[in-house]
Tab-separated table of C-alpha atoms in Angstrom:
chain	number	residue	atom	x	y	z
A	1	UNK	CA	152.046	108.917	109.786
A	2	UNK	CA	148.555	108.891	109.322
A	3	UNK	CA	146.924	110.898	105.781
A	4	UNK	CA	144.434	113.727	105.947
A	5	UNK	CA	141.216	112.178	103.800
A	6	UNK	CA	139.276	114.813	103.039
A	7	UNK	CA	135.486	112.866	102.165
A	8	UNK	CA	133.248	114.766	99.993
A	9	UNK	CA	129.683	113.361	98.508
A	10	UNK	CA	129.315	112.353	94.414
A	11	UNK	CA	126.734	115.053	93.949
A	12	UNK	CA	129.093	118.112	95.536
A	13	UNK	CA	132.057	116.295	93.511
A	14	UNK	CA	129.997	116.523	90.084
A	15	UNK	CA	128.486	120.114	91.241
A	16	UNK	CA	131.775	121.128	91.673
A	17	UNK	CA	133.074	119.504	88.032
A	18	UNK	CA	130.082	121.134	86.441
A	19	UNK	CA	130.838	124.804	87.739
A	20	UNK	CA	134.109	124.515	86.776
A	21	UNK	CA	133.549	123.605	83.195
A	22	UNK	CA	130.432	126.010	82.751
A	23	UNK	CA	132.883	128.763	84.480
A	24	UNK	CA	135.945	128.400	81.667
A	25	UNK	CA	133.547	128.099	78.771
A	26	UNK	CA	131.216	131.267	80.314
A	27	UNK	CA	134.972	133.083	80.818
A	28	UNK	CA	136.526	131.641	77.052
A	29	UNK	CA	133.438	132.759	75.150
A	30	UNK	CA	132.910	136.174	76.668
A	31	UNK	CA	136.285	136.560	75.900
A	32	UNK	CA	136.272	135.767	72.672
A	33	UNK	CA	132.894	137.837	72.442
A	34	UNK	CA	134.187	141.004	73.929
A	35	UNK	CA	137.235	140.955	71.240
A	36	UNK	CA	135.327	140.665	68.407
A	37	UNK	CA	133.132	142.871	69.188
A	38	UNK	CA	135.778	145.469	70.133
A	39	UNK	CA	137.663	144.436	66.662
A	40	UNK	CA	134.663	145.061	65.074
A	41	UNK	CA	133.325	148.169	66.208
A	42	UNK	CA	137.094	149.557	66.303
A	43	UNK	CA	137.132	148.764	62.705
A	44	UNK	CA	133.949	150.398	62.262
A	45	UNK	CA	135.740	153.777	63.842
A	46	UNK	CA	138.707	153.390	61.266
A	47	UNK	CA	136.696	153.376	58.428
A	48	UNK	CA	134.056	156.879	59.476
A	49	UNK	CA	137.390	158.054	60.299
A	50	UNK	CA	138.773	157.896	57.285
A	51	UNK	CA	135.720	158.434	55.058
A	52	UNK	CA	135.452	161.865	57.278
A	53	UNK	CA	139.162	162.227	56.274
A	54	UNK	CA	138.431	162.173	52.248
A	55	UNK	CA	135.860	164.450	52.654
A	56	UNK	CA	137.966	167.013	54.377
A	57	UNK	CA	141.055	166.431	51.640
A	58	UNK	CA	138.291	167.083	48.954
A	59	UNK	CA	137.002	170.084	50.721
A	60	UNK	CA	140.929	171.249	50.841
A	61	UNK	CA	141.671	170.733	47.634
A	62	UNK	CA	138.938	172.639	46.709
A	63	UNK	CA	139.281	175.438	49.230
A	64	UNK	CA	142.369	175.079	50.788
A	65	UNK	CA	140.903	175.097	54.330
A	66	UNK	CA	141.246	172.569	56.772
A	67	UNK	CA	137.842	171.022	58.094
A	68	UNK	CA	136.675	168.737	60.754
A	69	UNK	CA	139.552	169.446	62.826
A	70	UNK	CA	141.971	167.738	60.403
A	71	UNK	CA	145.783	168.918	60.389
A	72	UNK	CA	148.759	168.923	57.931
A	73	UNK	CA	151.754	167.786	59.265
A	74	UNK	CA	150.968	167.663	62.726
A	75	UNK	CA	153.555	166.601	64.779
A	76	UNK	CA	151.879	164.462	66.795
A	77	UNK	CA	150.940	161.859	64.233
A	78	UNK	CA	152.612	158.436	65.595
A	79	UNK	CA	155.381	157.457	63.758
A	80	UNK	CA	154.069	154.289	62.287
A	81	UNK	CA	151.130	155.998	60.732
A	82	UNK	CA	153.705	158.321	59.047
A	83	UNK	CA	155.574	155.659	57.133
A	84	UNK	CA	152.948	154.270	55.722
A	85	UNK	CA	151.521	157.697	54.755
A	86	UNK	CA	155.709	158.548	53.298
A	87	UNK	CA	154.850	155.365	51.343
A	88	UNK	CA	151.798	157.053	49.123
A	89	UNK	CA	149.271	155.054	51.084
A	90	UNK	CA	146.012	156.327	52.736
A	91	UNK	CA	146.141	154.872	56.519
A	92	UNK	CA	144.269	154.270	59.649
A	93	UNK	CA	145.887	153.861	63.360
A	94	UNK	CA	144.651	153.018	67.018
A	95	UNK	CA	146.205	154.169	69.771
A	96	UNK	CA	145.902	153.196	73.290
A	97	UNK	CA	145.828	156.439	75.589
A	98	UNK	CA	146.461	156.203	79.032
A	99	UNK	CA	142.658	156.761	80.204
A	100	UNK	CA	141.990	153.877	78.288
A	101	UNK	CA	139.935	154.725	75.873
A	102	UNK	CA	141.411	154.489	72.247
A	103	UNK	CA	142.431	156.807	69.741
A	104	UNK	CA	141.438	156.504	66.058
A	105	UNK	CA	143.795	158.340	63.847
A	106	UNK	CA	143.693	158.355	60.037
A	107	UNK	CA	146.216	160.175	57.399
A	108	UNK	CA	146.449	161.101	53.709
A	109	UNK	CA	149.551	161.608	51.970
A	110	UNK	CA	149.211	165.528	50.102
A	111	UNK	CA	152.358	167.193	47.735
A	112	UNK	CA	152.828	169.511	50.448
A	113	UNK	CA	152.511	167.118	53.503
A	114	UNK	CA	150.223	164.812	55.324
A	115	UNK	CA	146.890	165.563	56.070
A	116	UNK	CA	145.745	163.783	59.500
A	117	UNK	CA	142.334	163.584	61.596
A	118	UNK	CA	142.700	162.478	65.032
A	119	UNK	CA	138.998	161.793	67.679
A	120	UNK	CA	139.120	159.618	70.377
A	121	UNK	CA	136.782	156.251	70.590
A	122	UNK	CA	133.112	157.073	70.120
A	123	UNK	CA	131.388	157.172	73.853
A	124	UNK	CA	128.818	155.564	72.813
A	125	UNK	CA	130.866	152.703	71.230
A	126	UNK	CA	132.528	152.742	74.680
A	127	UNK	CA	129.170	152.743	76.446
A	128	UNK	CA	127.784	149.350	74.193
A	129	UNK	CA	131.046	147.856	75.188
A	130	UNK	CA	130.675	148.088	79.012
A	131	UNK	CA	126.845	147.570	77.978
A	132	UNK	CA	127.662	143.855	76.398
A	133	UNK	CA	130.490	143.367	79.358
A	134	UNK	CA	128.089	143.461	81.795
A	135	UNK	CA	125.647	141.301	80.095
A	136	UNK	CA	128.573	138.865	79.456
A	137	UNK	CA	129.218	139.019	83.268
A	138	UNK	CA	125.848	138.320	83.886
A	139	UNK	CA	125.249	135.510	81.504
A	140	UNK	CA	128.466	133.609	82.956
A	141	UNK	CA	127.069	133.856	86.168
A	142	UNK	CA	123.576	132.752	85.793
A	143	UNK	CA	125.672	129.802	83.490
A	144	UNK	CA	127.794	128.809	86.223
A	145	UNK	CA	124.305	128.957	89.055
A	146	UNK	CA	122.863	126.688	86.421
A	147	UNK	CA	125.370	124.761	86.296
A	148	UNK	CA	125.732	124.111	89.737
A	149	UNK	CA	121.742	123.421	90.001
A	150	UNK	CA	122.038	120.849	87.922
A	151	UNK	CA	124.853	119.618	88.980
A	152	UNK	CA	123.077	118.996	92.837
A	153	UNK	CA	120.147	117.577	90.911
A	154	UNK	CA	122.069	114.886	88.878
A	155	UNK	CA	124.475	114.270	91.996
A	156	UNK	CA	121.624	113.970	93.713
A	157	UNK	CA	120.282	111.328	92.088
A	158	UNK	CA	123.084	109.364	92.095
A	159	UNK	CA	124.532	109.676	95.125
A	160	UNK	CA	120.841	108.263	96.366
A	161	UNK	CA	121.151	105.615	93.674
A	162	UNK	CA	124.954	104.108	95.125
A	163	UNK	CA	123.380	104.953	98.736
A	164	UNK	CA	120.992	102.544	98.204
A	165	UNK	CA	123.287	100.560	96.484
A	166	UNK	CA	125.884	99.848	99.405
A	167	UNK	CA	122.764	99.339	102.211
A	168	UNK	CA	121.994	96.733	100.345
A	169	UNK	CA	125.365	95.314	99.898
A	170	UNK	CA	125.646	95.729	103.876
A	171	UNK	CA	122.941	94.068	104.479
A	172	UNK	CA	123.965	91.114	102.106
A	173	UNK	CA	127.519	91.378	104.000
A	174	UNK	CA	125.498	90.715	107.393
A	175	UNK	CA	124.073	87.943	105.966
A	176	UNK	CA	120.691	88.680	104.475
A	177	UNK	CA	121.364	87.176	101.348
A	178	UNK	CA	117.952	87.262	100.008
A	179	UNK	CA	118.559	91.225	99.690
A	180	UNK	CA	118.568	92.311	96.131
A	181	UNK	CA	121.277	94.822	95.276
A	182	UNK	CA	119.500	95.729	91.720
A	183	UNK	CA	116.035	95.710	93.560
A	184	UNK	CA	117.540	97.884	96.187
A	185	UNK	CA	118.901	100.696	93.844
A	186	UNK	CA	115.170	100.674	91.243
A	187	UNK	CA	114.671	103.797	89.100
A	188	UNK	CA	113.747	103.670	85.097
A	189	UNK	CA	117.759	104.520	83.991
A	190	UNK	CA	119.985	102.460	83.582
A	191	UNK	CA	123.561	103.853	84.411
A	192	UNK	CA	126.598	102.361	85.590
A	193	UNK	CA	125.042	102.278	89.355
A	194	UNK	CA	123.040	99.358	87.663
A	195	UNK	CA	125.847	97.710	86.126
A	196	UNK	CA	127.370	97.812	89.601
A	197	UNK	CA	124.562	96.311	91.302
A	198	UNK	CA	124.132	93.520	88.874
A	199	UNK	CA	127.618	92.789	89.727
A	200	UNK	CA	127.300	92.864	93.470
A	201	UNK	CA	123.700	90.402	93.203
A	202	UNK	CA	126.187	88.143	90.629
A	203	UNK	CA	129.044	87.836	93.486
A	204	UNK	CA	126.559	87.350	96.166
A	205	UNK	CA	124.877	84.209	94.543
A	206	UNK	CA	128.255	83.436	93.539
A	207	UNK	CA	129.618	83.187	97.347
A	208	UNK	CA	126.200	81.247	98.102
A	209	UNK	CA	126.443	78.685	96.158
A	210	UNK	CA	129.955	77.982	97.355
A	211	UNK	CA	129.410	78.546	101.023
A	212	UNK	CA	126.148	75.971	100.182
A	213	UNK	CA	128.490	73.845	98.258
A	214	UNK	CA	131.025	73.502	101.108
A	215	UNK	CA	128.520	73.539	103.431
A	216	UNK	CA	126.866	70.045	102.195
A	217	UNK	CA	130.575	68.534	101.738
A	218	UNK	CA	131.124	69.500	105.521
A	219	UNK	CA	128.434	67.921	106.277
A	220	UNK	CA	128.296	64.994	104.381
A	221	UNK	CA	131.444	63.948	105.370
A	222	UNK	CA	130.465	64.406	108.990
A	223	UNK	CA	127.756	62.744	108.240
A	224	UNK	CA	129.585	59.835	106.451
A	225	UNK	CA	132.180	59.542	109.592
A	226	UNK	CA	129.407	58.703	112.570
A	227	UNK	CA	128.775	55.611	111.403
A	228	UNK	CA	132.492	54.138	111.801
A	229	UNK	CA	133.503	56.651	114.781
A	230	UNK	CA	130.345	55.301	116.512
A	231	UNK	CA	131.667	51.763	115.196
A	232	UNK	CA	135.392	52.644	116.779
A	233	UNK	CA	134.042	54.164	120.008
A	234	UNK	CA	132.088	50.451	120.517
A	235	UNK	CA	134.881	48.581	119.555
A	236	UNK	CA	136.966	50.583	121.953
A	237	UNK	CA	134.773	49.569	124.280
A	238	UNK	CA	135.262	45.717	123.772
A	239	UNK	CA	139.214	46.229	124.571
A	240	UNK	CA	140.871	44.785	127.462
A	241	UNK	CA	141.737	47.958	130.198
A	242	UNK	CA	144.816	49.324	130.174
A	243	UNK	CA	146.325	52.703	129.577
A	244	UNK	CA	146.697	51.853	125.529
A	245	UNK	CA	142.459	51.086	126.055
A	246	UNK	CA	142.247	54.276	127.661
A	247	UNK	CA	144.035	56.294	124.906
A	248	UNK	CA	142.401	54.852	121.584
A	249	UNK	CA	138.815	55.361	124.058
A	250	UNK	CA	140.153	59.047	124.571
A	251	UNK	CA	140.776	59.705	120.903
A	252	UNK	CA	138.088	58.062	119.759
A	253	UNK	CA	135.448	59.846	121.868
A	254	UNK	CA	137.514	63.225	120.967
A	255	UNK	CA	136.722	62.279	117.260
A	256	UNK	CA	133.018	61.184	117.878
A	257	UNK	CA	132.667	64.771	119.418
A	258	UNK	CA	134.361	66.702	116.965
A	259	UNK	CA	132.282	64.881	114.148
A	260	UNK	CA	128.726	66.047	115.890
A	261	UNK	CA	130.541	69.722	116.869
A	262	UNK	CA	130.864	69.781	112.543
A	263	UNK	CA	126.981	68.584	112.182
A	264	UNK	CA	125.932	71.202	114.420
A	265	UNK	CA	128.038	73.416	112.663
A	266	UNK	CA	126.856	73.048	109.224
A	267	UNK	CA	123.132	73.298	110.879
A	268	UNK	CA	123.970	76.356	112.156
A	269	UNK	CA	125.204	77.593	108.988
A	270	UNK	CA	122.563	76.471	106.726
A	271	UNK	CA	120.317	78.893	108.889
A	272	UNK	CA	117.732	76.218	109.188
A	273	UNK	CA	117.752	76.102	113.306
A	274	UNK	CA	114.469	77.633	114.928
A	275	UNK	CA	114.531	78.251	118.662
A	276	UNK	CA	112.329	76.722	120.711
A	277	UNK	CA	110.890	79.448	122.759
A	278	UNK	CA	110.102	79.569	126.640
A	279	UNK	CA	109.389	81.998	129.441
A	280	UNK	CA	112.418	81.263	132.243
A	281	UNK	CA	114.212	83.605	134.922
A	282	UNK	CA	117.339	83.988	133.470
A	283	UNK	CA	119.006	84.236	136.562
A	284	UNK	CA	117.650	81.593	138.359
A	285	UNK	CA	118.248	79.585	135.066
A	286	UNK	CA	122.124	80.205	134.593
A	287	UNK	CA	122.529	79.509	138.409
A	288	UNK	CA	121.421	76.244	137.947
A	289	UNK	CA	122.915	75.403	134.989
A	290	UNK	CA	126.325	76.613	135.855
A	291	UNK	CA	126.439	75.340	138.746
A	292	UNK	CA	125.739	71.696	136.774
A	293	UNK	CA	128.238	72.590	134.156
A	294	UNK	CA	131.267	73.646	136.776
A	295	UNK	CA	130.482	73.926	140.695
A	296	UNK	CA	133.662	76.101	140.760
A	297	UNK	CA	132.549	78.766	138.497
A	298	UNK	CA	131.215	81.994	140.977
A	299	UNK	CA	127.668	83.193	139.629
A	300	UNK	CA	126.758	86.776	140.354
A	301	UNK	CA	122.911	87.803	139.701
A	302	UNK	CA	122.867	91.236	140.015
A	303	UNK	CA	119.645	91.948	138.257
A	304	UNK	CA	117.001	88.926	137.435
A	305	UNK	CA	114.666	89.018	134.547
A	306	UNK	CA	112.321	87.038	132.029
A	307	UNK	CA	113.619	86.437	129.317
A	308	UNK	CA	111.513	84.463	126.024
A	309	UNK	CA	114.150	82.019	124.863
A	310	UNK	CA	115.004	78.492	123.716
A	311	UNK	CA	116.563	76.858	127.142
A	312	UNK	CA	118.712	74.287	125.213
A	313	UNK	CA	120.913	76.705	123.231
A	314	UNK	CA	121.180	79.088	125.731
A	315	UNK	CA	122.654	75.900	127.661
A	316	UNK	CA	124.712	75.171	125.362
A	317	UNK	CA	126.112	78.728	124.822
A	318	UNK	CA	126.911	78.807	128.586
A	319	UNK	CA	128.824	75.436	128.035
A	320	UNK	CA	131.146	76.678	125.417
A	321	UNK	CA	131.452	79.512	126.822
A	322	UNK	CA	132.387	77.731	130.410
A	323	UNK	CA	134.657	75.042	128.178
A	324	UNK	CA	136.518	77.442	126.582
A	325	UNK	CA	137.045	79.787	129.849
A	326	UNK	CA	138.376	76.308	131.205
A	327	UNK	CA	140.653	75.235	128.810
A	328	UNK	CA	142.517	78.207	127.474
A	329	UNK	CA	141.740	80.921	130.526
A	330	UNK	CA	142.337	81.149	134.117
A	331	UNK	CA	140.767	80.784	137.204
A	332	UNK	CA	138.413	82.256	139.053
A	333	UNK	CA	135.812	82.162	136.335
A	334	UNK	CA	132.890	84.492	136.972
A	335	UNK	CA	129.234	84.547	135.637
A	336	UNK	CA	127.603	87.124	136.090
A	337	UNK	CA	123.584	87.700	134.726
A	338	UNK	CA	122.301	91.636	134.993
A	339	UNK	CA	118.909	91.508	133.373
A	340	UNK	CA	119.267	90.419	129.937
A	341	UNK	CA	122.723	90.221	130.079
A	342	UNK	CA	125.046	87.078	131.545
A	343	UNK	CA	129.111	88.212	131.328
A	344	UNK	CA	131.643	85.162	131.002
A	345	UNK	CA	135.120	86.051	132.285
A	346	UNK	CA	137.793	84.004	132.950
A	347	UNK	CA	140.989	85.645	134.502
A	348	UNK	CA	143.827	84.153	131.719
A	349	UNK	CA	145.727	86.006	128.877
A	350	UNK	CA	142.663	86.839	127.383
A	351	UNK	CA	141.470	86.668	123.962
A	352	UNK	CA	144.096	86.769	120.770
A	353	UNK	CA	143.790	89.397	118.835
A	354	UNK	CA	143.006	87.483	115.858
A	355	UNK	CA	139.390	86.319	117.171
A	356	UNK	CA	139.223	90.003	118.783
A	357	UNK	CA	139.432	91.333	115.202
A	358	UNK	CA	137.476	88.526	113.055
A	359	UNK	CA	135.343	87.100	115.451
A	360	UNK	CA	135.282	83.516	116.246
A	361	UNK	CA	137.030	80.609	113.290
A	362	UNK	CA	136.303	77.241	113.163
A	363	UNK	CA	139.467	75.201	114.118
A	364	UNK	CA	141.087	78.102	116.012
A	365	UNK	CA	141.292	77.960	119.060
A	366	UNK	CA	140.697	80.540	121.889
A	367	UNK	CA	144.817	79.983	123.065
A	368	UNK	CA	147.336	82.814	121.996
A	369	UNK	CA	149.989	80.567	121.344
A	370	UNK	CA	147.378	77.479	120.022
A	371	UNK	CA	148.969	75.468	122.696
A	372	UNK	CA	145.337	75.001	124.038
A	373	UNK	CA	143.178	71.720	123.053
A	374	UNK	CA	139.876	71.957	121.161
A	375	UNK	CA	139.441	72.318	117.676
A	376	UNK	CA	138.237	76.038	118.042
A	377	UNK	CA	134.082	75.031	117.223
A	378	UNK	CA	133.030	75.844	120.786
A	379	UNK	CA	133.092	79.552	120.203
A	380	UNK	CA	131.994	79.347	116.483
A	381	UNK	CA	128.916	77.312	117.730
A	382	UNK	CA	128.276	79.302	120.452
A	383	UNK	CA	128.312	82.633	118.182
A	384	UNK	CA	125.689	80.314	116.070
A	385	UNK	CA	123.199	79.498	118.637
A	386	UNK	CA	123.244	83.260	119.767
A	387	UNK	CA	122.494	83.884	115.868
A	388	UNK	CA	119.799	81.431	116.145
A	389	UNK	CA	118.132	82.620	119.483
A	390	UNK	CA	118.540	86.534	118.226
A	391	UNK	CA	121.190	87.292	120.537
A	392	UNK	CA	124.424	89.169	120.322
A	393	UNK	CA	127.822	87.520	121.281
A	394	UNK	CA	130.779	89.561	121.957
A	395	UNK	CA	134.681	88.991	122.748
A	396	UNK	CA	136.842	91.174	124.466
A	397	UNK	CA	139.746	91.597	127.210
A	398	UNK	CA	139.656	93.135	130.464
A	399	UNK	CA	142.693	94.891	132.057
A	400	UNK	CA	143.994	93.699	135.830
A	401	UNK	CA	141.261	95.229	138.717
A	402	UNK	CA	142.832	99.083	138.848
A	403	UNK	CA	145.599	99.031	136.428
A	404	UNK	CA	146.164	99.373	133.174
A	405	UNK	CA	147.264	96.628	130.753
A	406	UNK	CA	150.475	96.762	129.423
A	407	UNK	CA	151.670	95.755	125.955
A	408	UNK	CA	151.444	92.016	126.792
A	409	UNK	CA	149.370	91.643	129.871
A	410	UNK	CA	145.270	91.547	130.089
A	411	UNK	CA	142.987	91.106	132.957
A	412	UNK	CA	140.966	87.751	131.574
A	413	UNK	CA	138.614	87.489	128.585
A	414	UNK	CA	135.272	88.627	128.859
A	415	UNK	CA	132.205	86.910	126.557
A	416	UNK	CA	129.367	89.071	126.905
A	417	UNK	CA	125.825	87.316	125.585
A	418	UNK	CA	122.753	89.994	124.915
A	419	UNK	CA	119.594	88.659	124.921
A	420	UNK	CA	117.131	90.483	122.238
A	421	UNK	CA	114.314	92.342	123.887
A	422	UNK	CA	112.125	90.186	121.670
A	423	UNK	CA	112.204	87.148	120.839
A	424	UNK	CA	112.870	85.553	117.092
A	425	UNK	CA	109.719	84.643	115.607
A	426	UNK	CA	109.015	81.577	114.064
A	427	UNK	CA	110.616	82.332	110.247
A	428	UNK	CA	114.083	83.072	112.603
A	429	UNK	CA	113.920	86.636	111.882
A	430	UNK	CA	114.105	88.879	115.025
A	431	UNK	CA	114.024	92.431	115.158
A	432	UNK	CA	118.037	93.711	115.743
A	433	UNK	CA	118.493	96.225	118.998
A	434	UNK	CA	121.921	98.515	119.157
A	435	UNK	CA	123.479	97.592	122.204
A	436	UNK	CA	126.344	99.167	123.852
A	437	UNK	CA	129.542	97.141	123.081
């Protein structure tokens, strides 16, 4: 079953974190500003309430009137007010009414009852109070804007940083290894974005140095072997015929070709190859060399064009190409060149999936079951030349004319070779065109 990803951006992800924090501490301090200043005004109103209260029990004593609006022993004074009045003590109480706004009672204790005053909140207290909610309201809202601002801003800036950050590392994963991550990225601060890129430029010179390190072993050792091959292959030649003389002549040229396959190989991967460059008809060109290569093959040009290119690779991509089609396809095998495009297809099992996926290996071969001979360089050198000329070499399988493939059945493999537009300059740089696959 396949999981919903839901992909959101760095800067939205810390605009996001940043609202949300500067929305709980806007909400926990206007909180904890509305209740104290509601505790402290509502203490406020307990105290004039009872200093109002004194003066009315001194005014009673005095006249025996009741002033203010005070009462003795009214019978709606709450109950807990009462005890502590019973209990000789002078007391305040607030009571929520059910509009909401409070009521401020306050009692005396007399000898011939209770004297009580009773008011509701001030309005004007009540008016300062939806006064400073507002503001609150107001201040957690420009808080959380802010909040968010900045949070886009600083996002911003590092969601450019680690964009910059991983086009550079694809570039270095194409194979432009001369691409600086850290350079890439630039800015004054240092973050972990930096720390990242360091770490990227460290693995890529890393990876280098190995790929150079196995690269001169591979070819040293090729190197080392074509002096005794070459020795074996003459000394084959000095045997008496016979099938044995044709066997250790077989093997021995299928080593001696395997050893230069490896040289060109490490060339090829040392990126040191220029192409020669020429003006040719492209069609006229593969005509004739296919025809050379395999009289059988049938050439199709559908569209004929000039093309600036170095003849010799582009021969030798056709050979592989032809080669492998030969040993591990099917026939008919078709060529067909429509402008500055020339479509290999064989009509066998097709690709395996493996070279499909990756692309082509060095000793795999282009067999499903590896039953094939070869040692699997024809299509890694053949991907290298197209490198080298600033082509594009593709792999894929074709279902049966009308039908659709089944689960185990394909209608050939297909090797498509797109020649660039321009051709690679002299440094073996070439501009790259988006073709469709």
């Amino acid at each position: 079953m396949k999981r919903f990803a839901l992909r959101t951006g760095v800067r939205w992800k810390i605009s996001i974190a940043i609202a949300a924090v500067g929305a709980l501490i806007a909400t926990a301090l206007s909180l904890v500003v509305h209740n104290a200043a509601q505790l402290s005004m509502l203490d406020n109103a307990r105290e004039v309430q009872l200093e109002r209260l004194l003066f009315a029990q001194r005014m009673y004593d005095s006249t025996h009137e009741l002033k203010f609006g005070t009462k003795l022993n009214d019978p709606a004074l709450p109950d807990d007010l009462r005890d502590k009045v019973q209990q000789g003590r002078r007391a305040t109480y607030i009571h929520d009414a059910a509009d909401g706004t409070p009521d401020v009672w306050a009692a005396v204790p007399l000898e011939n009852g209770v004297l009580s005053l009773h008011s509701k909140f001030a309005d004007r207290s009540a008016t300062i109070m939806n006064d400073l909610d507002r503001a609150l309201l107001i201040g957690s809202v420009c808080v959380v804007v802010g909040g968010s601002a900045l949070g886009v801003l600083i996002g911003g800036q590092l969601s450019r940083r680690l964009r910059k950050a991983a086009a550079a590392a694809g570039k270095v994963a194409q194979g432009n290894t001369d691409v600086r991550v850290r350079e890439a990225v630039g800015g004054v601060v240092r973050d972990e974005t930096d720390e990242l890129a360091r770490a990227v430029d460290a693995l890529t010179d890393a990876l280098n140095e190995r790929i150079e390190a196995e690269r001169r072993v591979t070819a040293d050792i090729a190197h080392e072997l074509r002096t005794p091959v070459t020795g074996l292959l003459t000394a084959a030649e000095l045997l008496p015929p016979g099938r044995p003389t044709e066997l250790v002549r077989d093997r021995a040229q299928a080593m001696r070709t395997l050893v230069e396959d490896v040289l060109e190989v490490a060339r090829l991967d040392s990126a040191s190859e220029r192409a020669e460059l020429q003006e040719i008809a492209l069609g006229e060109f593969v005509s004739r060399r296919v025809a050379l290569l395999d009289p059988d093959v049938r050439i199709r040009v559908l569209h004929d064009s000039w093309v600036s290119t170095d003849p010799r690779r582009l021969e030798r991509i056709l050979g592989n190409l032809l080669a492998n089609a030969a040993k591990h396809g099917g026939t008919p095998v078709e060529v067909t060149v429509e402008g500055r495009v020339v479509r290999v297809r064989d009509h066998g099992p097709g690709f395996p999936d493996a070279l499909l996926r990756e692309g082509p290996s060095r000793f795999r071969t282009g067999a499903s079951d590896r039953a094939g001979h070869g040692h699997g360089l024809g299509l890694t050198i053949a991907a290298g030349q197209a490198r080298v000329l600033g082509a594009r070499l593709t792999f894929r399988n074709a279902a049966p004319e009308g039908l659709t493939p089944g689960p185990d059945e394909t209608g050939g493999a297909i090797a498509v070779l797109w020649l660039p537009e321009h051709a690679p300059t002299t440094t073996g740089s070439f501009p790259m065109i988006k073709l469709p696959g």
